[in-house]
Structure formats: C-alpha cells, structure tokens
C-alpha cells in the first residue's frame, strides 16, 4: 500500500518466502532420502537373505559330494582290509607274537625297528616286498579286485603312504620306506584299534614331515576271520589339497565366490585362495561356521584376512565328521561358501548412486519452482499483513485491492467485509459485556452447586496451605476438625495425617506453586515429581501410570486416594489449588478379597492338573506292581521293574513341569524326536492301564520328519488323547492311528469308533475341567494339557466329530529335520 513501511525481519526470523522454499525442498528431500534409505536397506536385506540361502544350499551340496568322495575312498580301502590273504597273514603274525614271551616280543620288535630306521636292506625288503606289500600294491594300482572299481589317478597321486601294522602297532607291510616302524602310541592307531573292537578313524588335517605336506589319514581296523577282534590296522595318508581340490576348486561364482573345506579347528583343508594348513584369520568366526547343521550367517569377518561384514554359508560332512571323533557332536569337517561383500552388494550400491544423482537433479528443479511459487504468494500476503495492522489501529479507510484470482483474493474481500462488520459491532459492545458478566456469575453459582453435590471431599487451598473452601462432603468427613472453625483454616489442622503423609503433601504443594504463578495444571508423581499436562475435569477418574503405585493417604481407619487440580483465581486474586479425596477403603478391602480368591482358584486348578497327569503313570505302576507279585521269571520281573522306574521318572517330570522347574530346563533338553516312536510308546502305556479288551487297533506310520521337543511331553499329549479315545469306546471298537508328512509338518490322526461328541460340546472340549463323564471318572484336564503342550511346540490340535460316528483328533507339528525312512503299515 502507498505510504506503508514494509516490516523488516531480524536475523532470527524467517520470511514467508524463505519458509515456503524450505518447506517445498523438505517435502521433496525427506521422501527422497527415506525412499533411498529404505530401498538400500530392503535391497541389502533381500540380497543377504537370497545369497545366504544360496550359499547354504551350495555348501550343503558340496558337503554331500565331499562326504561321498571320502566314503568311496573308505570303501576302496576296506577291500584291502577284508581280503582273506590280509586277514590270514595278520592272524599268523598275531599267533607268532602271542607264542613269544613279552620280553622276547619286545626285544624282537626293538631289533627290527632299529634295522628299519637304519634302512637295513633285508629289513626294508622284508616289509616293502612281502606278500602283504604286494597285495597293497595290487590294490593300489587296480590290478586286483573288481576292474570297475579301479583307483582313480588323482587318488593314487594324492596317496602319500599306505601301510599295515600288527596288533602291537608295529609296521608289517608298506609301499614305501617313509612310514615309521612303531605306531602304538599314535592317535590314529588307538582310534582305529579301539581296545581291540575296531572302528573307522579319519584324522584331521596335519603337516606330515615324511610326506612334507598337509595330509589327512584314513585308518581301518583289520578284523580276524571270526570278526571277533582286531589283528591289525591299515593306515592311509592322503594329501588333503590334492585329494579335495578337483572337487572344491572348480566351484567358483563371480570374481571372488568359492567353496572351501575346513575342520572343526578352523584349519583350511582345501581352498582356491588360502593355502592348505593355515587357520582362519578370525578365531571368533570358527564357532559361527562349524555348527552341526547346515545354515548361513552374517559374520564380522570373511575368514580370508578382511575385517568386513560377510555372508557365509556352511554345512558339515556328517558321515566323515563322525569318523573324525567318533561322534558328530564333538567335531568334524565343514564346507565354507563365501563371496566378497563388495561384489555381492555392488548392484545395490550402483542403483543407489544413480538414484542419488537423479534425486539431486529433482531437488534443483524443485528449488527453482519453489522460488517462483513463493514470490507469487508472498507479495499478496504482505499486502494483507499491512492491512491487518491498519485494522488493528482503526486506520483502514480504503479497501484492499488484490487481483490474483485465487484464495488470496477471496481473503482480501473477507478482510474488507470484516472491517465493515467491526465498525458496526462496536456500537453494541457494552451490552454484550454486561450480558457475559451475568453469564459468568451464573456459571460460578452452578459450579458451586455442583461441587456441593459431589460425594467426594473437595478442598480449595492457597499457596500458604490455607483452606478457603470445603464442599459438603468435606465438612461431613472432617466434621471433628472443622467444628467451630471458620474459613480459611490451616490444611493440616483439618486433615488428620501422620508426619510422613503431611510431609509428602507439603512437598507436592510446594512443587505445584512456583513464585505464586501457576503456568499449567500439574499432576504429581507419588515421589513428588511434577508432570505438566493440559487442564482437565478434576472429578474425572484418572488411571495412575506411575510405577511407584497409587497416591494414597491413610487417615485413621480410612484410605483416601487424592488428586490435585488447578483453579484460576478471580481478578485481583491469586490462583488456588484444588485437592479432591476419594474414599477407597471399601475398594481396597474388596481387592484384597479378590486376590485371595484368585490365589485359591489357581491352587485348585494346579492340584487338579497334577492329579489328572499323575493318574495315568500311577495306574501303570500299580498294574506293573501286581504283575511283579505273580511273576516268577527274574528277567521278566526286572523288565517290569524297569517299566515301573520309567513311569516313576515320568511322574517326576510331570511334577517338575507343574512346579515350574521343567520350564527352566526344557529348552536345553530338547532333542530330535521320532513322532512315530512316541505314539507307539504312548499306545503301549495306555493299553497297560486297561484290562484285556476287544479293541481292534490299526497303525499306519508314514511320517519321516523329526521334531525338536521333549519326548516325555509328546508322550503325554498322545497318552491323553488315546486314553480319551479308549474310554469313549468303552474299551471296545476300532482305533486307527496314522502319521504322515504334510507340507513341512507331521500330521498325526487318531480316530475312534465311539459314540462321538455332541455338536454343542465341540467348542468346549479343550476348556479346563470340562468333561462329559460322571463324578470321579475324569477331571476334564486331559485335552487342556494336551493343547498346551502342542502349542508349546508351535503345533495345532483339533477335534472333528459327528454324533454317533466316532471322533477324530488331528495333531500337527512343524518338522525340524526331514528323513528318508518309510515304514509299512502295521495292523493288529
């Protein structure tokens, strides 16, 4: 407007134009940044998941190939062990040694050892050119045995030593002069000899000084013709890199992706990059990649000397691992699949770079458009701003003229209309003020009447702890202290509080009022802290969220819960603080009674559950005990006693479960369980609890999957369901039990030919204490406990029934490990 002075903005203030430009930039930049971040994160996650699963599959497949490769070599080597000429020669050697005295045998072995170490020609020829050595050579070059199973050239080249020892661990036959003479103290000889019983033993990779390379060995016991005891040990030393490299070095993907073989100590056996015999650079990586099941992991290093996050797939060689330590849980060999993270995530980083470039271009265009749009908006707004100042001063004489054809033009017309209305409104302003004053007085009277009608005591207090107002409930509740006193009265002369309660209220009141000025309503925590909130209805119930408990005051036999609220003072008066007290004495007593009732109900439920679960094994113990009384066969009596011990352990397990002990130990005790075996044992346990019946039982076990669970808990599930089925049929009829694999789960079906379950009861069968049997025949907890245990292992259980046509129970568990076994149907 002509003659107006534009308002200047200081350095701490932003103009509307700057705000519009910045807002438009933020609207574009924030979604772009969030989108880029989410795209990079999601892409990285998906690549990590896909690559991890691919690496896992590749590691598993390579582990199977390597396991099969080692198994083939064990099979080839075992043909030498089983050759009758080998067995006969070592039996003669054993008999010759046994015929000698211990001193003579030791002296002869020592003499022969000295000659062998001295490379005595006669001794060397006697060991490397005897019948057994010739037999070893024939098998090694493939001229003996099945021509179709010739030893491959790579295996012959990788074999560094092949020799046989007798029962004393002394050298009997060898292909070369490299082996030592005495081996009785060697780990491989002890492992294969196994105290005369014999077992396959595969030694982890180590550096052999005679072969001058890193090797592993296969040791096989040579049993006598009766397969009774070990008469010798065949030992084969193989170059690890030369043996495994044809299989592992050919598996490459990308520039850096490859497969390697390590043992449980993290020592490299075969790798296209790392030399055989070195240990993984990061010792913390070893336990991550050597579990006894295939998988993949995001590791803090790559095992090749780089400290960068890497994705690694791994898988054990199960059969070979068992032979290295005798048990797969104690060690073994593992495949290791890896690709550089830079190469793995290169596609995502490339996409992010291009998206960033395009985003910066878009931001530049957005900034340009923002400047243009802001100028068209800001100029008319400044005109409106100056007009508003003129209206405030009462100086707007000329109407505002803006021609933008949008909402700003309409706003200018509305301001002009408002200016005209204001001029007309000032004439009746005095009458309006008088009317509003009367309304305020009426509202104040109504408020006083409402406070008087409230059944809870309400007090209005000033900053000096003086009570200026008491409603009717306050005068009744504190009639003794208020008798004969006129307001104002000291707060703590009115309330019969103990010193601790008085100190707490004083502290809270002091926190509410600061220098006589109250800026907002304060609701105090029980410990005296202050939390500011918006004004609210002081009579409304408020949920206490403080962890320190409700704010309560004890006055004699009564318990009051209290709340503070703010009351704005009249003109020229200071503000006042309101205190509302609610008598919670009856509520506190009722809550204590409810808690006691709930505890009693919980104890009753626990007792009934223990009784129901103990009934089945208890009946089994009683039946087995009666059988022992009449049993004359001691071995049969011991078998029955063993069953009694098993039932007793089951009862102990049930008691631990109900008392909470089992819940703390269950996770560490879970094992891989065969569902079919648990169903069979549960069926045997149920049939022991009933007299001989005319039941027709049909069993069809086709499931091969295994679960990770506690066997006794699965038996309890099947025992409860089977017991219900047998009792429903009156111990007569037909019972069908089936198991099958179904899309990653095991489905167990139990169908009886009983009277079925009425439709109105189907939704209640899993409720605690629900039973259709007579008094004393059932507790109604069997299916409740079964469902709890099934859901514990992420399974499901449901009942299907038509009245008069029997009932079917369907139990489903997720499979942890898939098997390959198939069992034919069993019918009885």
Coordinates of N, CA and C in Angstrom, one line a residue, residues 5-7 382 384-395:
X5 N 5.2 1.3 5.4 CA 6.6 0.9 5.6 C 6.7 -0.6 5.7
X6 N 7.3 -1.3 4.8 CA 7.4 -2.8 4.9 C 8.1 -3.2 6.2
X7 N 7.6 -4.3 6.8 CA 8.2 -4.8 8.0 C 9.5 -5.5 7.8
X382 N 1.9 -10.0 2.0 CA 2.4 -8.8 2.7 C 1.4 -7.7 2.7
X384 N -1.8 -8.1 2.7 CA -2.8 -8.5 3.7 C -2.3 -8.2 5.1
X385 N -1.0 -8.4 5.3 CA -0.4 -8.2 6.6 C -0.5 -6.7 7.0
X386 N -0.1 -5.9 6.1 CA -0.2 -4.4 6.4 C -1.6 -4.0 6.6
X387 N -2.6 -4.5 5.8 CA -4.0 -4.2 6.0 C -4.5 -4.6 7.4
X388 N -4.0 -5.8 7.9 CA -4.4 -6.2 9.2 C -3.9 -5.3 10.3
X389 N -2.7 -4.8 10.1 CA -2.2 -3.8 11.1 C -3.0 -2.5 11.1
X390 N -3.4 -2.1 10.0 CA -4.2 -0.9 9.9 C -5.6 -1.1 10.5
X391 N -6.2 -2.3 10.4 CA -7.5 -2.6 11.0 C -7.3 -2.5 12.5
X392 N -6.1 -3.1 13.0 CA -5.9 -3.1 14.4 C -5.8 -1.7 15.0
X393 N -5.2 -0.8 14.2 CA -5.1 0.6 14.7 C -6.4 1.4 14.3
X394 N -7.3 0.8 13.6 CA -8.6 1.5 13.2 C -8.3 2.5 12.2
X395 N -7.3 2.3 11.3 CA -6.9 3.3 10.3 C -7.2 2.9 8.9

